[in-house]
Short mmCIF file of C-alpha atoms and ligand atoms in Angstrom, two decimals:
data_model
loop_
_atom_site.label_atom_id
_atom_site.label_comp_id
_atom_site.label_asym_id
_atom_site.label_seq_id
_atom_site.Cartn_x
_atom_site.Cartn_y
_atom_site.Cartn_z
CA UNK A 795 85.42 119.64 67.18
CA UNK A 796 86.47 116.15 68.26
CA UNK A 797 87.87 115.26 65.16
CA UNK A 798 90.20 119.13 65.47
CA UNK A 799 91.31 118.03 69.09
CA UNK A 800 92.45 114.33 67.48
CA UNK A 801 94.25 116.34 64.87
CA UNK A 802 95.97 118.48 67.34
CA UNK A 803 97.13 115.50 69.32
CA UNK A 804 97.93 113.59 66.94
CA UNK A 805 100.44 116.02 65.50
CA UNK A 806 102.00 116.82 68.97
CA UNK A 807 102.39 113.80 69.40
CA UNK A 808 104.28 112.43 66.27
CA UNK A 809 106.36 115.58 67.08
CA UNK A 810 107.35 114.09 70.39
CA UNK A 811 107.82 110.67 69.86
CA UNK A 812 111.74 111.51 70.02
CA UNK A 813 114.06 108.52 69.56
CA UNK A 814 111.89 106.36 71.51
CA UNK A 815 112.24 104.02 74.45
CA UNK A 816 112.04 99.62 73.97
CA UNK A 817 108.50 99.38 75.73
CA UNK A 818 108.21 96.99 78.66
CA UNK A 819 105.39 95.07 77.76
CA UNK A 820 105.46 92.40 75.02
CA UNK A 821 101.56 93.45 74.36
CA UNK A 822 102.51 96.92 73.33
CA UNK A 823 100.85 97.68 70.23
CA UNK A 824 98.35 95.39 69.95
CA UNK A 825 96.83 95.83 73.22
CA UNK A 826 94.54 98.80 73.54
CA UNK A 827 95.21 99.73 77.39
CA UNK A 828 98.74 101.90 76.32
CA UNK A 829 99.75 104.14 73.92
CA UNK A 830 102.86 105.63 74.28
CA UNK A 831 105.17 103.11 76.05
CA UNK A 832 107.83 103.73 72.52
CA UNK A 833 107.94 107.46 74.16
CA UNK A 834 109.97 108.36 77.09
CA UNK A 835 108.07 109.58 79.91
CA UNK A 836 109.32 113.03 79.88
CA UNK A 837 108.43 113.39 76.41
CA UNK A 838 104.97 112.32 77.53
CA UNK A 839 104.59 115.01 79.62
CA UNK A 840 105.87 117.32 77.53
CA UNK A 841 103.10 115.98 75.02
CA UNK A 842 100.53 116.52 77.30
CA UNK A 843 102.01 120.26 78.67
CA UNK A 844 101.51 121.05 74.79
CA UNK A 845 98.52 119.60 73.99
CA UNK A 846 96.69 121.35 77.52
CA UNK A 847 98.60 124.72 76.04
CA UNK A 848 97.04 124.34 72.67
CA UNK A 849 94.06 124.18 74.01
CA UNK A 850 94.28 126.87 76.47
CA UNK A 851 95.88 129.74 74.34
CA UNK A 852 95.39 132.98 75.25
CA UNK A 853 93.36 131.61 78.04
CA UNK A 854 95.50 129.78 80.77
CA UNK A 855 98.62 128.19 80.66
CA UNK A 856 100.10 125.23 82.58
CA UNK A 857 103.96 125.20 83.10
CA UNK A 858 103.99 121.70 83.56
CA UNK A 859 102.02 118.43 83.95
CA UNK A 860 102.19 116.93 87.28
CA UNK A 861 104.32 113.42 87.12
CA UNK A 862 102.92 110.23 88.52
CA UNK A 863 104.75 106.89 88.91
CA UNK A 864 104.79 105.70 85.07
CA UNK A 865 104.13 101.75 85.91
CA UNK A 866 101.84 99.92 88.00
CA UNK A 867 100.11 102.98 89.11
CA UNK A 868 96.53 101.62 88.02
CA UNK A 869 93.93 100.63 91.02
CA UNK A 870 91.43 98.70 88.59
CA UNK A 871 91.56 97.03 85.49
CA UNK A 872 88.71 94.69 83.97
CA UNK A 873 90.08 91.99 82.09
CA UNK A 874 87.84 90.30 79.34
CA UNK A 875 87.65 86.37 79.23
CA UNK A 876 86.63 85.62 76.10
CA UNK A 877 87.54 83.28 72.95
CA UNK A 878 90.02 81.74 75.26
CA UNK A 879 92.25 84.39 76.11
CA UNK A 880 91.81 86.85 79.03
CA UNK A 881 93.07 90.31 78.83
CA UNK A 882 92.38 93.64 77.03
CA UNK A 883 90.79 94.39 73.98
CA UNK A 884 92.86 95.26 70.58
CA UNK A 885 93.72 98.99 70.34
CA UNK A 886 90.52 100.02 67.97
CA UNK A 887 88.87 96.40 67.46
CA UNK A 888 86.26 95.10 69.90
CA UNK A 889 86.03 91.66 68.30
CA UNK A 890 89.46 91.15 69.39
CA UNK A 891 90.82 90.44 72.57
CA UNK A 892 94.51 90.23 73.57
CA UNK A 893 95.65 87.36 75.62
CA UNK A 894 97.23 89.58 78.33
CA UNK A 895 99.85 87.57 80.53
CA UNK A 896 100.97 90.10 82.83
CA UNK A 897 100.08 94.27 82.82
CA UNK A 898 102.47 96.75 83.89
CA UNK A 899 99.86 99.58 84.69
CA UNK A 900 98.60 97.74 87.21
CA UNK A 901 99.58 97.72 90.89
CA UNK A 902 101.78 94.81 91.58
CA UNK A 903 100.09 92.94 93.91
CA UNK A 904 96.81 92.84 91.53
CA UNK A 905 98.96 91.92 88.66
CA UNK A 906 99.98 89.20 90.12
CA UNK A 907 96.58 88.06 91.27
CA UNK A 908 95.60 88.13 87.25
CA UNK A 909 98.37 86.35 86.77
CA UNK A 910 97.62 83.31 89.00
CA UNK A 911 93.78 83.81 87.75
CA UNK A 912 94.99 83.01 84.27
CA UNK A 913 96.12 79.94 85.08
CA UNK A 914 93.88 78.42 87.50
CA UNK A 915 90.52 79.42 85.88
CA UNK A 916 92.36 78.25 82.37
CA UNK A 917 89.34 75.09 82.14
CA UNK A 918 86.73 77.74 82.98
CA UNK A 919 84.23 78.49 80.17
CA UNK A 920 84.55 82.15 79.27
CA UNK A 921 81.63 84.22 77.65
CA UNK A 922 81.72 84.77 73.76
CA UNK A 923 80.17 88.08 73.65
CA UNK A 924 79.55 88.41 70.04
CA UNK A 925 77.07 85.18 70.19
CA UNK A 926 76.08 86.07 73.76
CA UNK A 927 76.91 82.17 75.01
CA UNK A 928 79.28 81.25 78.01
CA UNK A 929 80.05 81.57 81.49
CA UNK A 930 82.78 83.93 82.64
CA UNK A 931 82.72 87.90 81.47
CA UNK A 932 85.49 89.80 83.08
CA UNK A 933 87.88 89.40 85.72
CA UNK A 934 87.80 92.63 87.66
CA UNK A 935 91.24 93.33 89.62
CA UNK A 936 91.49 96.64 92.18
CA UNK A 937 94.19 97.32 94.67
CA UNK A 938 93.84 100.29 96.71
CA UNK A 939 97.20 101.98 96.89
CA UNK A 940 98.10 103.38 100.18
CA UNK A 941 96.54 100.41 102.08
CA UNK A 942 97.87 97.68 99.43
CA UNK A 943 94.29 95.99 99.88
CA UNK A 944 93.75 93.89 96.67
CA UNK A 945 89.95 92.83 95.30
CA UNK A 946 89.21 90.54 92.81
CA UNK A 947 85.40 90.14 91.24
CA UNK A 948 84.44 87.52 88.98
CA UNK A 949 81.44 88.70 86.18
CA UNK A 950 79.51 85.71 85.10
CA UNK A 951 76.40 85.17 82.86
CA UNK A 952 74.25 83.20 85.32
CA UNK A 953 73.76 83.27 89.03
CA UNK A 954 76.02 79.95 90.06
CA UNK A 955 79.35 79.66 90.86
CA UNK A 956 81.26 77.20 88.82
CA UNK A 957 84.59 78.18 89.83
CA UNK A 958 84.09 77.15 93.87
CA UNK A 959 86.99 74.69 93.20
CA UNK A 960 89.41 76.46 90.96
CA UNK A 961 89.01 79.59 93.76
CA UNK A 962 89.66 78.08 96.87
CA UNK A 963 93.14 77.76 97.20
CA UNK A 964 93.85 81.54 96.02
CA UNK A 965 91.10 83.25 98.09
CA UNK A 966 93.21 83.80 101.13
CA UNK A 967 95.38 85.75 99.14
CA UNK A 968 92.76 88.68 98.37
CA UNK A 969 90.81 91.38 100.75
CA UNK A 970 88.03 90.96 98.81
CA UNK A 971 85.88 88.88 96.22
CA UNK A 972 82.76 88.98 94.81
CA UNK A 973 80.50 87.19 92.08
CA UNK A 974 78.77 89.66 89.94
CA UNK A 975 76.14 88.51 87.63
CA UNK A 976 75.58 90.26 84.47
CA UNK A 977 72.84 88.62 82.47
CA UNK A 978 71.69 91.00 79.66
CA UNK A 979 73.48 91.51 76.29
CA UNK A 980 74.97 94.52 76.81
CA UNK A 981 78.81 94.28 77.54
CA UNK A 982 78.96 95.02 81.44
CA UNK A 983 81.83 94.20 83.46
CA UNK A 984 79.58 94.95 87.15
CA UNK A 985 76.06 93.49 88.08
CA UNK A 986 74.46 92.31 91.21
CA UNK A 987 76.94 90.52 93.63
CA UNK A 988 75.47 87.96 94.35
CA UNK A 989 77.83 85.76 96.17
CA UNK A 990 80.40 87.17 98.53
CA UNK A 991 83.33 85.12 98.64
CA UNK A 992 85.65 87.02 100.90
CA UNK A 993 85.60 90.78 102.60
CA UNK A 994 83.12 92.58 100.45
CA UNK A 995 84.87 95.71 100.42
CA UNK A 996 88.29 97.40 100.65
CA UNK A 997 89.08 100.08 101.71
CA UNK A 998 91.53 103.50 100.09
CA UNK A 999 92.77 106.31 102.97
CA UNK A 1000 93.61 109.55 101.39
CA UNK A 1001 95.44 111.76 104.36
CA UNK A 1002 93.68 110.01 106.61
CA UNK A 1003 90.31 110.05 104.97
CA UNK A 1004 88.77 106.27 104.69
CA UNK A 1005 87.32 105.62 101.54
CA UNK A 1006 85.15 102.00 101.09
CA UNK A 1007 85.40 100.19 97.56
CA UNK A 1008 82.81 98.02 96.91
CA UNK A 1009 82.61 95.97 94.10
CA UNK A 1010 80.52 98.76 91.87
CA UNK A 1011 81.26 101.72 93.35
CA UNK A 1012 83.92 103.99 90.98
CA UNK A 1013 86.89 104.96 92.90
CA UNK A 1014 89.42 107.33 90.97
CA UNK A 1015 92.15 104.98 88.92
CA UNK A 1016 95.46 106.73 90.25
CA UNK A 1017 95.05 107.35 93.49
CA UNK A 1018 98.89 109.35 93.82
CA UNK A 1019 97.67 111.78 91.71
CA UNK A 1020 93.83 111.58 93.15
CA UNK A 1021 95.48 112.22 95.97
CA UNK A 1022 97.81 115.21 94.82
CA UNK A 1023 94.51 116.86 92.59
CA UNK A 1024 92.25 116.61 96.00
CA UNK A 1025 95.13 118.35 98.45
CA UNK A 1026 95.26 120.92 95.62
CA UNK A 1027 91.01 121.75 95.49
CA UNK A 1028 91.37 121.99 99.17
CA UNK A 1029 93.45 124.85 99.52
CA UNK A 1030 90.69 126.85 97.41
CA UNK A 1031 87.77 125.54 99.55
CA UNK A 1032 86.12 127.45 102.27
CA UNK A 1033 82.47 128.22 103.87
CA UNK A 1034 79.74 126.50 102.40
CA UNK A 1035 80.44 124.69 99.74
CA UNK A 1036 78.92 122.78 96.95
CA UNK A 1037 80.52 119.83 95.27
CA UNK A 1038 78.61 119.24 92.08
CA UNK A 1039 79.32 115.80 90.09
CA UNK A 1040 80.27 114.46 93.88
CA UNK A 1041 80.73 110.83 92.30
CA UNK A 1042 80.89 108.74 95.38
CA UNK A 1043 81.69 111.47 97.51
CA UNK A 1044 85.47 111.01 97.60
CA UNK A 1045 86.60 115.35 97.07
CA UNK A 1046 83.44 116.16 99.36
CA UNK A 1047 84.99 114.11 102.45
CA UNK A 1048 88.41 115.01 101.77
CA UNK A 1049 87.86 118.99 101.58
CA UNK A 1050 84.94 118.93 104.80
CA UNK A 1051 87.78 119.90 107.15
CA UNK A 1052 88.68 122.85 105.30
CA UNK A 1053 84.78 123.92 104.83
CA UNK A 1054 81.96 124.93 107.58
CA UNK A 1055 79.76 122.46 105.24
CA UNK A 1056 80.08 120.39 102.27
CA UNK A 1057 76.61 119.19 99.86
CA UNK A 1058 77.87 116.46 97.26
CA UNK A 1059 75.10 116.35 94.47
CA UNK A 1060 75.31 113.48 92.18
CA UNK A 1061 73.04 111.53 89.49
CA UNK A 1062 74.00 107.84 90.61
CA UNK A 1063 71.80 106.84 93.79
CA UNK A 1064 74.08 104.14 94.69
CA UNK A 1065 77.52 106.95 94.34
CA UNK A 1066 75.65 109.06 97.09
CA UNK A 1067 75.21 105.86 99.22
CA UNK A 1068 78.73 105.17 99.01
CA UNK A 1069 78.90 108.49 99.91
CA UNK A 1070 76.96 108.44 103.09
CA UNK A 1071 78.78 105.20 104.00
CA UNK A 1072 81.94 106.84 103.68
CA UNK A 1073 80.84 109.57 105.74
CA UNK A 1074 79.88 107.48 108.87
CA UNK A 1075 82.74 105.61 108.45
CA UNK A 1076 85.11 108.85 109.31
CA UNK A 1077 82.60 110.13 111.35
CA UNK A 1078 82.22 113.34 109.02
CA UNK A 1079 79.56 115.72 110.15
CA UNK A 1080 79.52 118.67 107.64
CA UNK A 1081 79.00 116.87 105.28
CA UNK A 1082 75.39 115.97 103.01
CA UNK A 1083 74.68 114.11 99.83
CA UNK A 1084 71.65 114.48 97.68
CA UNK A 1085 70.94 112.17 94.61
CA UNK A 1086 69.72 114.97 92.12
CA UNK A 1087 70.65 116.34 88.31
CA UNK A 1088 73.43 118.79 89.11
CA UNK A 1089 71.04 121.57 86.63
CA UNK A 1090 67.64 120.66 89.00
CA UNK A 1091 69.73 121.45 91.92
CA UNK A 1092 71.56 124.39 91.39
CA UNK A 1093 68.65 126.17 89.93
CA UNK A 1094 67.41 125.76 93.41
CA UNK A 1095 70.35 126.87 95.48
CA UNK A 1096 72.33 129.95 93.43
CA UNK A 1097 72.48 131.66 96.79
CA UNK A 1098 73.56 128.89 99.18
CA UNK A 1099 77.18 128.49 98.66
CA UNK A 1100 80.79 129.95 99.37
CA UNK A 1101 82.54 127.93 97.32
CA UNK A 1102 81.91 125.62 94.08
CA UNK A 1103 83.64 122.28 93.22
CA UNK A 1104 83.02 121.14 89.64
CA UNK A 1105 83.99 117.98 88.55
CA UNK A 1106 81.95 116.75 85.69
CA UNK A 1107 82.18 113.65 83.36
CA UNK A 1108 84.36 113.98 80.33
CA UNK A 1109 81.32 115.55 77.96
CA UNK A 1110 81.32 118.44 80.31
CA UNK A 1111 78.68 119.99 81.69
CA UNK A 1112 74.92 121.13 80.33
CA UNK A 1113 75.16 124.19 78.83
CA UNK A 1114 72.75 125.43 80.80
CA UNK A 1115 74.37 125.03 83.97
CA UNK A 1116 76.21 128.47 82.65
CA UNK A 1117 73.38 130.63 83.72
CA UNK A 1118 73.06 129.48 87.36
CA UNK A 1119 76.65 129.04 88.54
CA UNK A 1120 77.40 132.90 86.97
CA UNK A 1121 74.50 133.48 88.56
CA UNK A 1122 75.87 132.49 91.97
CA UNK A 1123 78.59 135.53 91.70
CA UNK A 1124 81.38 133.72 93.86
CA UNK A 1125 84.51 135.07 93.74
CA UNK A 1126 86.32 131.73 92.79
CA UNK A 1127 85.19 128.46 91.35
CA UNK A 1128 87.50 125.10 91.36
CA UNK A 1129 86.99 123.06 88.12
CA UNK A 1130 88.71 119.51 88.46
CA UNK A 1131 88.24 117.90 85.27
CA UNK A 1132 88.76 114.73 82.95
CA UNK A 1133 88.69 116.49 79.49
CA UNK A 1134 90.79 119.46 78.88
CA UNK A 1135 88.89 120.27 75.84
CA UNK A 1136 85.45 120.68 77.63
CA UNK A 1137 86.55 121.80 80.40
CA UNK A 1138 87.97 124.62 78.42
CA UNK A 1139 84.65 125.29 76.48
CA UNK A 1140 83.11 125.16 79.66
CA UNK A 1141 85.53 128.06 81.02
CA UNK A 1142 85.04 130.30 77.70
CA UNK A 1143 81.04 130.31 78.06
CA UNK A 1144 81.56 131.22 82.10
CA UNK A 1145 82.68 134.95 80.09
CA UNK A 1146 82.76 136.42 83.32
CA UNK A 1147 85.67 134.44 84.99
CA UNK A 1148 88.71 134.54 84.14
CA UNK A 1149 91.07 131.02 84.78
CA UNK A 1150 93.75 132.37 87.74
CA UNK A 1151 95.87 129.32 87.45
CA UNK A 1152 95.79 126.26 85.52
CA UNK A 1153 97.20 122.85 86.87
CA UNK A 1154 97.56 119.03 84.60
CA UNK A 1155 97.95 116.08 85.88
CA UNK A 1156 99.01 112.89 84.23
CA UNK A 1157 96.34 110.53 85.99
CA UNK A 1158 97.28 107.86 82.79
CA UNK A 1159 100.42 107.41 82.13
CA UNK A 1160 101.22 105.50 78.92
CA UNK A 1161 97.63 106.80 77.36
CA UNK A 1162 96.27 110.34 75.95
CA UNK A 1163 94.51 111.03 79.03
CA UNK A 1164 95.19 114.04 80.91
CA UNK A 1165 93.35 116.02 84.28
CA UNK A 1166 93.50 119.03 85.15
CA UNK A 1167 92.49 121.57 87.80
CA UNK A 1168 91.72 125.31 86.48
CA UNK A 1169 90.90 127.87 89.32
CA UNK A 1170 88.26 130.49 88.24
CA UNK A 1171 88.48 134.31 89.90
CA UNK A 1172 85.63 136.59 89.22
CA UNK A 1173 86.50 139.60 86.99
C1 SAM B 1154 84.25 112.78 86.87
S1 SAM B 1154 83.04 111.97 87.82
C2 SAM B 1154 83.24 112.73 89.38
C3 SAM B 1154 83.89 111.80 90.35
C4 SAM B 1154 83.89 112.28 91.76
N1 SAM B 1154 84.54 113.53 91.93
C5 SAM B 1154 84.50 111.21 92.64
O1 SAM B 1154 85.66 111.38 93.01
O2 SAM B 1154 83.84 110.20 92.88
C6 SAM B 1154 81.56 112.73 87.25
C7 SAM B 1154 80.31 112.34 88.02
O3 SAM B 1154 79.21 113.11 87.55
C8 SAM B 1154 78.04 112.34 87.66
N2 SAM B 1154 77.03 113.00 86.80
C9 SAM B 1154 76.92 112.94 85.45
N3 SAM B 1154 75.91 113.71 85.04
C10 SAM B 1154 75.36 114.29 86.14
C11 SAM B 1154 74.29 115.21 86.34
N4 SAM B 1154 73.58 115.69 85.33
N5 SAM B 1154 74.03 115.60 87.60
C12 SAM B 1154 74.74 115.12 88.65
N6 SAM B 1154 75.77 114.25 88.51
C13 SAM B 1154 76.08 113.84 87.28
C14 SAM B 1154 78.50 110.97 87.21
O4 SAM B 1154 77.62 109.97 87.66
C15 SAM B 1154 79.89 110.89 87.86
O5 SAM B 1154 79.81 110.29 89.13
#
């Protein structure tokens, strides 16, 4: 199936490359964070429209993909420090790491923040990770977009800072900055913080909803077309409703206004304490988070809920999360997702829906990614 779905891009996407456009980055092409920066941006859209329409056929169609700002649009990126070179690894290779001097997908005041980074930790040891040996394992930039707050987090093999020095003079410039350690082989770019070494936190504000980052916690990469997706789901959302896959709680808090109740259910304990953080901190009070398997839970609660949010990871979701949720018998059912392709084989095997209208969303510009919103009616 995955290798089909390849194929189908793949072709679409030779068929679209057009007469191409000079990229903007010098690393295009060896660097694996961008794909299509030879292809103009409508033509990426009109990539995507296909690809989502291919998938879709004779189920849904979408009549366009939502446009985001093509550059600097990105609210994370983890850079790798290793062999002496800091950056991104090599499209396909991860022995290789490109020496990335400046990235245009990220926000600009982040960017610039890596780019000072570069050169003041430059006599900083960084971490080979093939002979597990070093110091330094990722620089971890994030810039919240409609507050311009900017975090930077520093991954390191063993609890010391050795950088004390080199930092001090760029501190100031940051909201926030952490020391993670990450100690074991595997190739993590969070940990424990265990040094704080400004803020702790920033914070995102989505139509006036506060959301606070903290160096783990996920927070969506794009947050224009977050934004955009989430004012979408709410217009489907009323009475008691269920947001399953709640993350760190971010649809849950923005939709609660719109809903007599919300209950975000997610896997990740420390999501749903982000979650309940986030919630005192607007002063939310419809709104509950339980750390439980989505499948345990609704098995539980078929009868509870008005409306359904789904928003699972890019696999999709357990096939046997199909019984319950028909079982529920709502009328409508709002399924944000990461992964056209499952979230269509996730619509087929709910046979007794039918897909009332079907929304993409390019969350990553300059890559193959592509989100989408599909609202379910009953038949
Ligand atoms: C696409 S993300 C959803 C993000 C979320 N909407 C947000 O904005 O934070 C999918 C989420 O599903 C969670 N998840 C994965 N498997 C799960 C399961 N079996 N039960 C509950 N949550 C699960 C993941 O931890 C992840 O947070």
């Amino acid at each position: 199936m995955k290798k089909k779905k390849k194929r189908l891009f793949q072709r679409l996407a030779d068929s679209h490359r057009g007469e191409g456009v000079a990229p903007v980055c010098e690393h295009f092409g060896q660097c694996g964070g961008c794909m299509f920066q030879d292809m103009a941006y409508e033509n990426q859209l009109l990539l995507k429209k296909d690809y989502v329409n291919g998938l879709f056929e004779g189920i849904a169609e979408v009549e366009e993909v939502h446009p985001s700002t093509p550059f600097n649009y990105r609210n994370r990126m983890d850079m790798v420090a290793a062999f002496g070179k800091k950056g991104l690894r090599k499209a396909g290779f991860y022995k290789f790491v490109v020496d990335i001097k400046s990235c245009p997908l990220m926000q600009k005041k982040s960017n610039e923040a890596f780019v000072d980074l570069r050169t003041i930790l430059q006599d900083i040891q960084d971490y080979d990770y093939l002979n597990h040996s070093g110091y330094l394992r990722y620089i971890v930039l994030r810039q919240a977009m409609f507050t311009g707050e900017v975090m930077a987090n520093f991954v390191v093999s063993e609890r010391e800072n050795r950088m004390e020095r080199e930092l001090e003079p760029f501190l100031h410039r940051v909201d926030s900055s952490s020391m993670i350690l990450s100690d074991g082989l595997a190739d993590l770019s969070f940990g424990e913080v265990f040094q704080t070494l400004r803020g702790g936190h920033i914070t995102e504000e989505f139509d006036g909803i506060k959301y606070r980052i903290t160096p783990n916690s996920f927070f969506q990469s794009n947050s224009e077309m977050a934004l955009k997706m989430y004012r979408r789901l709410k217009e489907h959302v009323h009475g008691k409703t269920l947001d399953l896959y709640s993350g760190v709680g971010s649809i849950s808090l923005f939709v609660a206004d719109a809903a007599s109740h919300v209950t975000g259910v997610e896997v990740v304990e420390e999501a749903v304490e982000t979650s309940c953080i986030n919630k005192k901190i607007n002063e939310i009070e419809n709104a509950d988070f339980i750390c439980a398997d989505a499948l345990d839970y609704i098995k539980e609660h078929r009868e509870d809920f008005d409306s359904l949010i789904l928003d699972p990871p890019r696999s999709g979701m357990h096939p046997k999360m199909i019984g319950p949720i028909r079982e529920m018998k709502l009328d409508k059912i709002i399924y944000m997702s990461c992964n056209p392709a499952t979230c269509r084989d996730d619509i087929k095997a709910l046979e007794d829906y039918r897909v009332e209208s079907l929304e993409a969303f390019d969350m990553f510009p300059q890559t193959p990614h592509v989100e989408s919103i599909a609202i379910l009616r009953r038949k």
